[in-house]
CSV table of C-alpha atoms (C1' of nucleotides) in Angstrom, one decimal:
chain,number,residue,atom,x,y,z
K,89,UNK,CA,81.5,139.8,114.0
K,90,UNK,CA,82.9,136.5,114.8
K,91,UNK,CA,85.6,135.2,112.6
K,92,UNK,CA,87.1,138.6,111.7
K,93,UNK,CA,90.2,137.2,110.6
K,94,UNK,CA,90.1,135.8,107.1
K,95,UNK,CA,91.9,132.6,107.1
K,96,UNK,CA,94.2,132.6,103.6
K,97,UNK,CA,92.9,130.6,100.7
K,98,UNK,CA,96.0,128.0,100.9
K,99,UNK,CA,98.6,128.4,103.7
K,100,UNK,CA,102.0,128.4,103.0
K,101,UNK,CA,102.4,124.9,104.4
K,102,UNK,CA,99.8,123.7,101.8
K,103,UNK,CA,101.4,125.3,98.9
K,104,UNK,CA,105.0,124.1,100.0
K,105,UNK,CA,103.3,120.5,100.0
K,106,UNK,CA,101.8,121.0,96.4
K,107,UNK,CA,105.2,122.2,95.3
K,108,UNK,CA,106.9,119.7,96.6
K,109,UNK,CA,104.6,116.8,95.0
K,110,UNK,CA,105.3,118.7,91.7
K,111,UNK,CA,108.7,118.7,91.7
K,112,UNK,CA,108.9,115.3,93.4
K,113,UNK,CA,106.9,113.9,90.3
K,114,UNK,CA,109.0,115.8,87.7
K,115,UNK,CA,112.4,115.7,89.4
K,116,UNK,CA,112.7,112.9,91.4
K,117,UNK,CA,113.3,112.8,95.2
K,118,UNK,CA,116.9,113.7,95.0
K,119,UNK,CA,116.5,116.6,92.4
K,120,UNK,CA,114.5,118.8,94.3
K,121,UNK,CA,115.5,120.8,97.2
K,122,UNK,CA,114.0,123.4,99.8
K,123,UNK,CA,115.6,126.0,98.1
K,124,UNK,CA,113.5,125.1,95.0
K,125,UNK,CA,110.5,125.3,96.8
K,126,UNK,CA,111.3,128.3,98.8
K,127,UNK,CA,112.5,130.3,95.7
K,128,UNK,CA,108.6,129.1,94.1
K,129,UNK,CA,107.0,130.4,97.3
K,130,UNK,CA,108.8,133.7,97.5
K,131,UNK,CA,110.2,132.7,100.8
K,132,UNK,CA,113.5,131.6,102.4
K,133,UNK,CA,114.7,128.5,102.8
K,134,UNK,CA,114.9,128.8,106.5
K,135,UNK,CA,111.3,129.5,106.7
K,136,UNK,CA,110.4,126.3,104.9
K,137,UNK,CA,112.3,124.5,107.6
K,138,UNK,CA,109.7,125.9,110.2
K,139,UNK,CA,107.1,124.2,108.3
K,140,UNK,CA,109.2,120.9,107.5
K,141,UNK,CA,112.1,120.3,109.8
K,142,UNK,CA,113.9,118.1,107.7
K,143,UNK,CA,113.3,116.5,104.0
K,144,UNK,CA,112.4,113.4,105.9
K,145,UNK,CA,109.7,115.6,107.2
K,146,UNK,CA,108.6,116.5,103.9
K,147,UNK,CA,109.0,113.4,102.2
K,148,UNK,CA,106.9,111.7,104.8
K,149,UNK,CA,104.1,114.6,104.6
K,150,UNK,CA,104.4,114.1,100.7
K,151,UNK,CA,103.5,110.6,101.1
K,152,UNK,CA,100.8,111.2,103.6
K,153,UNK,CA,99.3,113.6,101.6
K,154,UNK,CA,99.2,111.6,98.5
K,155,UNK,CA,98.0,108.7,100.3
K,156,UNK,CA,95.3,110.8,101.8
K,157,UNK,CA,94.1,111.9,98.3
K,158,UNK,CA,94.1,108.5,97.2
K,159,UNK,CA,92.0,107.1,99.7
K,160,UNK,CA,89.7,110.0,99.5
K,161,UNK,CA,89.2,109.3,95.5
K,162,UNK,CA,88.7,105.6,96.6
K,163,UNK,CA,86.3,106.5,99.3
K,164,UNK,CA,84.1,108.5,96.3
K,165,UNK,CA,83.6,105.6,94.1
K,166,UNK,CA,82.6,103.2,96.7
K,167,UNK,CA,79.0,102.7,95.3
K,168,UNK,CA,80.4,102.3,92.0
K,169,UNK,CA,80.6,99.0,90.0
K,170,UNK,CA,83.7,97.4,89.7
K,171,UNK,CA,84.4,98.1,86.3
K,172,UNK,CA,83.5,101.9,86.9
K,173,UNK,CA,86.0,101.7,89.8
K,174,UNK,CA,88.8,100.5,87.4
K,175,UNK,CA,88.1,102.8,84.8
K,176,UNK,CA,88.2,105.6,87.4
K,177,UNK,CA,91.2,104.6,88.9
K,178,UNK,CA,93.4,104.3,85.6
K,179,UNK,CA,92.2,107.9,84.6
K,180,UNK,CA,93.7,109.2,87.3
K,181,UNK,CA,97.1,108.1,86.1
K,182,UNK,CA,96.1,109.1,82.7
K,183,UNK,CA,95.6,112.6,83.9
K,184,UNK,CA,98.8,112.5,86.0
K,185,UNK,CA,100.6,111.9,82.6
K,186,UNK,CA,98.9,114.3,80.6
K,187,UNK,CA,100.0,116.8,83.3
K,188,UNK,CA,103.5,117.5,82.3
K,189,UNK,CA,104.3,113.6,81.9
K,190,UNK,CA,104.3,113.5,85.8
K,191,UNK,CA,104.9,110.2,87.4
K,192,UNK,CA,103.3,108.4,90.5
K,193,UNK,CA,105.1,109.7,93.5
K,194,UNK,CA,105.0,106.2,94.8
K,195,UNK,CA,107.2,105.2,91.5
K,196,UNK,CA,109.6,107.9,92.0
K,197,UNK,CA,110.2,107.0,95.6
K,198,UNK,CA,110.8,103.5,94.3
K,199,UNK,CA,113.5,104.2,92.1
K,200,UNK,CA,114.8,106.6,95.0
K,201,UNK,CA,114.0,103.9,97.2
K,202,UNK,CA,117.6,103.2,98.3
K,203,UNK,CA,118.3,106.9,98.9
K,204,UNK,CA,115.4,107.6,101.1
K,205,UNK,CA,115.0,106.9,105.2
K,206,UNK,CA,113.8,103.8,106.8
K,207,UNK,CA,110.6,105.2,107.8
K,208,UNK,CA,109.8,106.8,104.1
K,209,UNK,CA,110.5,103.2,102.8
K,210,UNK,CA,108.0,101.9,105.4
K,211,UNK,CA,105.5,104.2,104.4
K,212,UNK,CA,105.9,103.3,100.7
K,213,UNK,CA,105.5,99.8,101.4
K,214,UNK,CA,102.4,100.2,103.7
K,215,UNK,CA,100.9,102.4,100.9
K,216,UNK,CA,101.5,99.9,98.0
K,217,UNK,CA,99.9,97.3,100.0
K,218,UNK,CA,96.8,99.5,100.3
K,219,UNK,CA,96.8,100.1,96.7
K,220,UNK,CA,97.4,96.3,96.0
K,221,UNK,CA,94.5,95.4,98.4
K,222,UNK,CA,92.0,97.8,96.8
K,223,UNK,CA,92.6,96.4,93.4
K,224,UNK,CA,92.1,92.8,94.5
K,225,UNK,CA,89.0,93.8,96.5
K,226,UNK,CA,87.6,95.8,93.3
K,227,UNK,CA,88.7,92.5,91.2
K,228,UNK,CA,86.5,90.4,93.5
K,229,UNK,CA,83.7,92.5,93.5
K,230,UNK,CA,83.8,92.4,89.4
K,231,UNK,CA,83.9,88.4,89.8
K,232,UNK,CA,80.9,89.0,92.0
K,233,UNK,CA,79.0,91.1,89.6
K,234,UNK,CA,79.9,89.0,86.8
K,235,UNK,CA,81.6,91.8,84.8
K,236,UNK,CA,85.0,90.0,84.9
K,237,UNK,CA,86.3,86.8,83.4
K,238,UNK,CA,85.4,84.0,86.0
K,239,UNK,CA,88.8,82.4,85.8
K,240,UNK,CA,90.7,85.7,86.6
K,241,UNK,CA,93.7,85.3,88.8
K,242,UNK,CA,93.3,87.9,91.2
K,243,UNK,CA,96.8,88.3,92.4
K,244,UNK,CA,98.3,88.2,89.1
K,245,UNK,CA,95.9,90.9,87.7
K,246,UNK,CA,96.1,93.4,90.0
K,247,UNK,CA,99.9,93.2,89.9
K,248,UNK,CA,99.8,93.7,86.3
K,249,UNK,CA,97.6,96.8,86.7
K,250,UNK,CA,99.8,98.2,89.0
K,251,UNK,CA,102.8,97.5,87.1
K,252,UNK,CA,101.4,98.7,84.1
K,253,UNK,CA,100.3,101.8,85.4
K,254,UNK,CA,103.8,102.6,86.7
K,255,UNK,CA,105.8,101.4,83.9
K,256,UNK,CA,103.0,103.0,81.5
K,257,UNK,CA,103.9,106.4,83.1
K,258,UNK,CA,108.1,105.8,82.6
K,259,UNK,CA,107.2,105.1,78.9
K,260,UNK,CA,104.8,108.0,78.6
K,261,UNK,CA,107.3,110.4,79.8
K,262,UNK,CA,110.2,109.0,77.5
K,263,UNK,CA,108.2,109.1,74.5
K,264,UNK,CA,106.7,112.5,75.4
K,265,UNK,CA,103.1,111.6,75.0
K,266,UNK,CA,100.5,109.8,77.0
K,267,UNK,CA,98.3,108.4,74.5
K,268,UNK,CA,100.1,105.1,74.8
K,269,UNK,CA,99.3,104.8,78.5
K,270,UNK,CA,95.8,105.4,77.9
K,271,UNK,CA,95.1,102.9,75.6
K,272,UNK,CA,97.3,100.6,77.2
K,273,UNK,CA,95.1,100.7,80.4
K,274,UNK,CA,92.0,100.9,78.5
K,275,UNK,CA,92.6,97.6,76.6
K,276,UNK,CA,94.1,95.9,79.6
K,277,UNK,CA,90.8,96.5,81.4
K,278,UNK,CA,88.9,95.3,78.2
K,279,UNK,CA,90.8,92.2,78.4
K,280,UNK,CA,89.8,91.3,81.7
K,281,UNK,CA,86.0,91.9,80.8
K,282,UNK,CA,84.1,88.9,80.3
U,145,UNK,CA,157.9,87.6,73.8
U,146,UNK,CA,155.4,89.5,71.7
U,147,UNK,CA,152.9,91.0,74.1
U,148,UNK,CA,155.3,91.5,77.1
U,149,UNK,CA,152.9,93.5,78.9
U,150,UNK,CA,149.9,91.7,79.8
U,151,UNK,CA,146.9,93.9,79.5
U,152,UNK,CA,144.6,94.2,82.8
U,153,UNK,CA,142.0,92.2,83.1
U,154,UNK,CA,139.6,95.1,83.2
U,155,UNK,CA,140.5,98.7,82.7
U,156,UNK,CA,139.9,101.3,85.0
U,157,UNK,CA,137.1,102.7,82.3
U,158,UNK,CA,135.7,99.6,82.3
U,159,UNK,CA,135.8,99.0,86.0
U,160,UNK,CA,134.1,102.5,86.2
U,161,UNK,CA,131.2,101.7,83.9
U,162,UNK,CA,130.6,98.7,85.8
U,163,UNK,CA,130.6,100.7,89.0
U,164,UNK,CA,128.5,103.4,87.5
U,165,UNK,CA,125.8,101.0,86.0
U,166,UNK,CA,125.5,99.5,89.7
U,167,UNK,CA,125.1,102.9,91.1
U,168,UNK,CA,122.7,103.7,88.5
U,169,UNK,CA,120.6,101.2,89.2
U,170,UNK,CA,120.6,101.0,92.7
U,171,UNK,CA,120.6,104.7,93.6
U,172,UNK,CA,119.6,106.6,90.5
U,173,UNK,CA,121.3,109.2,88.3
U,174,UNK,CA,121.3,112.1,90.9
U,175,UNK,CA,122.1,110.1,93.8
U,176,UNK,CA,125.6,108.7,92.3
U,177,UNK,CA,128.8,110.7,92.1
U,178,UNK,CA,132.2,110.5,90.6
U,179,UNK,CA,133.4,110.4,94.4
U,180,UNK,CA,131.4,107.2,95.1
U,181,UNK,CA,133.1,105.7,91.9
U,182,UNK,CA,136.3,106.8,92.5
U,183,UNK,CA,136.4,105.7,95.9
U,184,UNK,CA,135.4,102.3,95.1
U,185,UNK,CA,138.2,102.0,92.6
U,186,UNK,CA,140.7,103.2,95.0
U,187,UNK,CA,141.5,106.5,92.6
U,188,UNK,CA,141.1,110.0,92.9
U,189,UNK,CA,137.9,111.8,91.6
U,190,UNK,CA,140.0,113.9,89.4
U,191,UNK,CA,141.6,110.8,87.8
U,192,UNK,CA,137.9,109.5,87.0
U,193,UNK,CA,137.6,112.7,84.9
U,194,UNK,CA,140.2,111.5,82.7
U,195,UNK,CA,138.2,108.7,81.5
U,196,UNK,CA,134.9,110.6,81.4
U,197,UNK,CA,135.1,114.3,81.0
U,198,UNK,CA,131.6,115.2,82.6
U,199,UNK,CA,128.7,113.2,84.4
U,200,UNK,CA,126.8,113.4,80.9
U,201,UNK,CA,129.8,111.7,79.3
U,202,UNK,CA,129.7,109.1,81.8
U,203,UNK,CA,126.0,108.9,81.4
U,204,UNK,CA,126.2,108.5,77.5
U,205,UNK,CA,128.6,105.9,78.0
U,206,UNK,CA,126.2,104.0,80.3
U,207,UNK,CA,123.5,104.2,78.0
U,208,UNK,CA,125.7,103.1,75.2
U,209,UNK,CA,127.1,100.4,77.4
U,210,UNK,CA,123.6,99.1,78.4
U,211,UNK,CA,122.4,99.3,74.8
U,212,UNK,CA,125.6,97.4,73.5
U,213,UNK,CA,124.8,94.7,75.9
U,214,UNK,CA,121.1,94.6,75.3
U,215,UNK,CA,122.0,94.1,71.2
U,216,UNK,CA,124.3,91.4,71.9
U,217,UNK,CA,122.1,89.5,74.1
U,218,UNK,CA,119.4,89.8,71.4
U,219,UNK,CA,121.9,88.8,68.8
U,220,UNK,CA,122.5,85.7,70.7
U,221,UNK,CA,118.8,84.6,70.6
U,222,UNK,CA,118.3,85.3,66.7
U,223,UNK,CA,117.8,81.9,65.6
U,224,UNK,CA,115.6,81.0,68.5
U,225,UNK,CA,111.6,80.6,68.7
U,226,UNK,CA,109.7,83.5,69.4
U,227,UNK,CA,108.5,82.3,72.7
U,228,UNK,CA,112.0,81.2,73.8
U,229,UNK,CA,113.2,84.7,73.0
U,230,UNK,CA,110.5,86.3,75.0
U,231,UNK,CA,111.5,83.9,78.0
U,232,UNK,CA,115.1,84.7,77.9
U,233,UNK,CA,114.5,88.3,77.5
U,234,UNK,CA,112.2,88.7,80.5
U,235,UNK,CA,114.9,86.4,82.7
U,236,UNK,CA,117.1,89.2,81.9
U,237,UNK,CA,115.0,91.4,84.1
U,238,UNK,CA,114.4,88.6,86.9
U,239,UNK,CA,117.8,88.3,87.4
U,240,UNK,CA,118.5,92.2,87.4
U,241,UNK,CA,115.8,92.3,90.1
U,242,UNK,CA,117.3,89.2,92.0
U,243,UNK,CA,120.4,91.1,92.0
U,244,UNK,CA,120.0,93.4,94.9
U,245,UNK,CA,116.6,94.7,93.5
U,246,UNK,CA,118.6,96.8,90.9
U,247,UNK,CA,116.2,98.3,88.1
U,248,UNK,CA,116.8,98.8,84.6
U,249,UNK,CA,119.0,101.7,83.5
U,250,UNK,CA,116.3,102.7,81.3
U,251,UNK,CA,113.6,103.0,83.8
U,252,UNK,CA,115.7,104.7,86.5
U,253,UNK,CA,116.5,107.2,83.5
U,254,UNK,CA,113.1,107.7,82.5
U,255,UNK,CA,112.5,108.9,86.3
U,256,UNK,CA,115.4,111.4,86.1
U,257,UNK,CA,114.6,112.2,82.9
U,258,UNK,CA,114.0,115.9,83.2
U,259,UNK,CA,117.2,116.4,85.2
U,260,UNK,CA,119.4,114.9,82.7
U,261,UNK,CA,121.2,116.7,79.4
U,262,UNK,CA,119.2,116.7,76.4
U,263,UNK,CA,121.6,114.3,74.2
U,264,UNK,CA,121.0,111.7,77.2
U,265,UNK,CA,117.2,112.0,76.8
U,266,UNK,CA,117.4,111.3,73.0
U,267,UNK,CA,119.5,108.2,73.7
U,268,UNK,CA,117.1,107.1,76.1
U,269,UNK,CA,114.2,107.4,73.6
U,270,UNK,CA,116.3,106.0,70.6
U,271,UNK,CA,117.1,102.9,72.9
U,272,UNK,CA,113.4,102.7,74.0
U,273,UNK,CA,112.7,102.4,70.3
U,274,UNK,CA,115.0,99.5,69.8
U,275,UNK,CA,113.6,97.7,72.4
U,276,UNK,CA,109.9,98.2,71.4
U,277,UNK,CA,110.8,97.3,67.7
U,278,UNK,CA,112.6,94.2,69.0
U,279,UNK,CA,109.7,93.0,71.0
U,280,UNK,CA,106.8,93.8,68.0
U,281,UNK,CA,109.4,91.8,65.6
U,282,UNK,CA,109.3,88.8,68.1
U,283,UNK,CA,105.6,89.0,68.4
U,284,UNK,CA,105.4,88.8,65.0
U,285,UNK,CA,107.8,85.9,64.8
U,286,UNK,CA,105.5,84.2,67.1
U,287,UNK,CA,102.3,84.7,65.2
U,288,UNK,CA,104.2,83.3,62.3
U,289,UNK,CA,105.2,80.4,64.0
U,290,UNK,CA,101.6,79.8,65.3
U,291,UNK,CA,102.8,80.1,69.1
U,292,UNK,CA,100.9,83.0,70.0
U,293,UNK,CA,97.1,83.7,69.9
U,294,UNK,CA,96.3,84.7,66.3
U,295,UNK,CA,94.2,88.0,67.4
U,296,UNK,CA,97.0,89.5,69.4
U,297,UNK,CA,97.6,93.3,69.3
U,298,UNK,CA,101.2,93.6,68.8
U,299,UNK,CA,101.7,97.2,69.5
U,300,UNK,CA,99.4,96.8,72.7
U,301,UNK,CA,101.2,93.9,73.7
U,302,UNK,CA,104.7,95.0,73.2
U,303,UNK,CA,103.7,98.2,75.1
U,304,UNK,CA,102.5,95.8,77.9
U,305,UNK,CA,105.4,93.6,78.5
U,306,UNK,CA,107.9,96.6,78.5
U,307,UNK,CA,105.7,98.6,81.0
U,308,UNK,CA,105.2,95.4,83.1
U,309,UNK,CA,109.1,94.8,83.2
U,310,UNK,CA,109.4,98.3,84.4
U,311,UNK,CA,106.8,98.6,86.9
U,312,UNK,CA,107.3,95.3,88.2
U,313,UNK,CA,111.1,96.1,88.8
U,314,UNK,CA,109.6,99.0,90.8
U,315,UNK,CA,107.5,96.9,92.7
U,316,UNK,CA,109.7,94.0,93.3
U,317,UNK,CA,112.3,97.1,94.8
U,318,UNK,CA,109.4,98.3,97.2
U,319,UNK,CA,108.3,94.7,98.3
U,320,UNK,CA,111.9,93.1,98.7
U,321,UNK,CA,111.1,90.2,96.6
U,322,UNK,CA,111.4,89.4,92.9
U,323,UNK,CA,109.1,86.5,93.0
U,324,UNK,CA,106.0,88.8,91.9
U,325,UNK,CA,107.9,89.9,88.9
U,326,UNK,CA,108.9,86.3,87.9
U,327,UNK,CA,105.3,85.2,88.4
U,328,UNK,CA,103.9,88.3,86.7
U,329,UNK,CA,106.3,87.8,83.7
U,330,UNK,CA,105.7,84.1,83.4
U,331,UNK,CA,101.9,84.3,83.1
U,332,UNK,CA,101.9,87.4,81.0
U,333,UNK,CA,103.8,85.2,78.5
U,334,UNK,CA,101.4,82.3,78.9
U,335,UNK,CA,98.4,84.4,78.3
U,336,UNK,CA,99.2,85.5,75.0
U,337,UNK,CA,100.0,82.0,74.2
U,338,UNK,CA,97.7,80.1,72.2
H,115,DT,C1',91.0,147.8,128.6
H,116,DT,C1',95.8,147.6,129.1
H,117,DG,C1',99.9,145.5,129.0
H,118,DA,C1',102.6,141.4,129.2
H,119,DT,C1',103.9,137.4,127.2
H,120,DT,C1',103.6,133.8,124.0
H,121,DC,C1',103.1,132.1,119.3
H,122,DT,C1',103.7,132.3,114.3
H,123,DA,C1',106.0,132.6,110.2
H,124,DC,C1',109.3,134.8,108.7
H,125,DC,C1',114.0,136.7,108.5
H,126,DT,C1',119.6,137.3,108.1
H,127,DA,C1',123.8,134.7,108.2
H,128,DC,C1',125.9,130.9,108.8
H,129,DC,C1',127.5,125.9,109.1
H,130,DG,C1',129.8,121.3,107.2
H,131,DA,C1',129.7,118.4,103.7
H,132,DT,C1',129.4,117.4,98.8
H,133,DA,C1',128.5,118.1,94.1
H,134,DG,C1',130.6,118.4,89.5
H,135,DG,C1',134.7,120.2,87.5
H,136,DT,C1',139.5,122.3,86.4
H,137,DA,C1',144.8,123.3,86.2
H,138,DG,C1',148.9,121.6,86.7
H,139,DA,C1',152.5,118.3,88.8
H,140,DT,C1',154.3,113.7,88.5
H,141,DA,C1',154.9,108.9,87.4
H,142,DA,C1',155.0,105.1,84.6
H,143,DT,C1',154.9,103.5,79.9
H,144,DA,C1',155.5,102.6,74.8
Z,188,DT,C1',160.3,111.7,74.2
Z,189,DA,C1',155.6,111.4,74.0
Z,190,DT,C1',151.4,109.6,75.6
Z,191,DT,C1',148.8,107.5,79.0
Z,192,DA,C1',147.1,107.7,83.8
Z,193,DT,C1',147.6,109.1,87.8
Z,194,DC,C1',148.0,112.7,91.4
Z,195,DT,C1',147.4,117.1,94.6
Z,196,DA,C1',145.1,121.0,95.0
Z,197,DC,C1',141.7,124.0,94.2
Z,198,DC,C1',137.3,126.1,92.5
Z,199,DT,C1',132.4,127.5,92.6
Z,200,DA,C1',127.7,126.4,93.3
Z,201,DT,C1',124.6,123.8,96.1
Z,202,DC,C1',123.0,120.4,99.5
Z,203,DG,C1',120.5,120.0,104.0
Z,204,DG,C1',120.3,122.1,108.0
Z,205,DT,C1',121.1,125.5,112.1
Z,206,DA,C1',121.5,129.9,115.2
Z,207,DG,C1',119.3,133.7,116.8
Z,208,DG,C1',116.7,137.3,115.6
Z,209,DT,C1',112.0,140.1,114.6
Z,210,DA,C1',107.4,141.7,113.3
Z,211,DG,C1',102.9,141.1,114.4
Z,212,DA,C1',98.7,138.5,115.9
Z,213,DA,C1',96.6,136.0,119.6
Z,214,DT,C1',96.2,135.1,124.4
Z,215,DC,C1',95.9,135.9,128.9
Z,216,DA,C1',95.9,138.7,133.5
Z,217,DA,C1',95.0,142.5,136.3
DNA sequence: TTGATTCTACCTACCGATAGGTAGATAATA
DNA sequence: TATTATCTACCTATCGGTAGGTAGAATCAA
C-alpha cells in the first residue's frame, strides 16, 4: 500500500551521466555534446539542460561521479593486503581499456585541461591528489607488510604507477589492444615486490 | 644579383604548422581551429585553406612534421651511447612540459583518436611503432654496451618508458609543474642502469 | 474528497557564435 | 601571362544555451 509509485530503475539523469562518461572516455570533452547524449536517450537537448544547466555542470557531475565510484571501490578494498589492493586497482584500468579502449576520465580531462572551466580544473587536481595519496598510503602499507622492496622510493613509485596507467591507456588505444597495458602493470607490480 | 628576392625567413605555411602544433599541444585536436591559427597569422581563414585544404590535411601535416623532427633529433644522436640517447630523448619531453605544460602531439591525438580520420589514425600507429622500435633498439645497444641491467625485459621497459612519458606529461599539466616528470624519467633510467 | 497549486520532466522553437569548407575576385610575383 | 597567395563573401551544420509552454504527478487546503 505504501510505495505505490515504482521508481524507475535508473533515472534519466543517471542515464545521462552514464552516457556522458562513455562519450567523455571515448571522444574527449570537446567532441561530445548535449545533442549526442539527448539523441541516445531519446529526449531533446533542451530537456537535458533541465538536468544539467550547463556543460560545466555536466562536467563537474562526471568528475564527482567518477570520484565517488573510485572512492567506493577503494573503500571495498580497505581490509586487503597492499599487494591485493594494487592488483585490484590496476585491474580497474585494464577493464577500462578492454571496454572499447576507453581512457580514464581524468586522463582525458588532463588533455582538455586548458579548454575546461577553472572549477573543473580544480576538481581534477583534487581528485588526482586523492589517487596519489591512496597509492602512497598503500605502498607504505606494503612496506609495513614486508611485501614490497624496502628501499622503495614511495613518491616516485606512486607517480610511476599513475603515469604508467595513463600512458598505457593511451598506447592501448593507438595500438588497438589492451594486452600490453595488462602486462605492463602486472610486471610493474612484480618489480616492486621483494 | 641572383637571388634578388629574399626568401621569407619562415613561410606562412611553416608558421601555420608551428601554430598548429602549438594549439594541438595546448588545446587538443577538437579545440583548435583554422580561425585561431589564421587570426594569429593575421590572415583570413580562407587563406589558410589555400595551404591546407582540410583539417585532416593539416592534421596529417602536423604528424609528418613532428615525425620529421623526431627522426632528425634521433639521427643526431646516432653516435652516442645508449644511456646518453635515453637521457637526451627524455629531455625532449621534459622541455616540452616546461614549455607551457605542453603535451606530446601523439598523446593528444591518442585521446582524440576516435574523432580523427582513419588516415591520421594509421599515421599515429606507424609513428608510435617507430618510437617503440627506436627505444627497443637503444635498449639493446645499452645491453651490448653493458650499461643496462642484463636481465632487462626489452619490450616491457620500452613500453614503460613510453607510457611514463605520456602519463607524466598529463600529470605535469594537472599539477602545474614539470619537476615530477623530470624526476620520474631520471629515476626510471637510473633504475634500469646496472 | 475535491479543487487549486506547485513541481517534474519533458517539449518546440529559437538565439548568437563558431565550426569546417567553398567560390570567385584580386593583388603581387616570376 | 601564369602562378601564388591572399581576399571577400558566403554556405551548411553544429555548438552551448534560453524562452516559453505543457502534460501529468504530487502536495496542500477547504
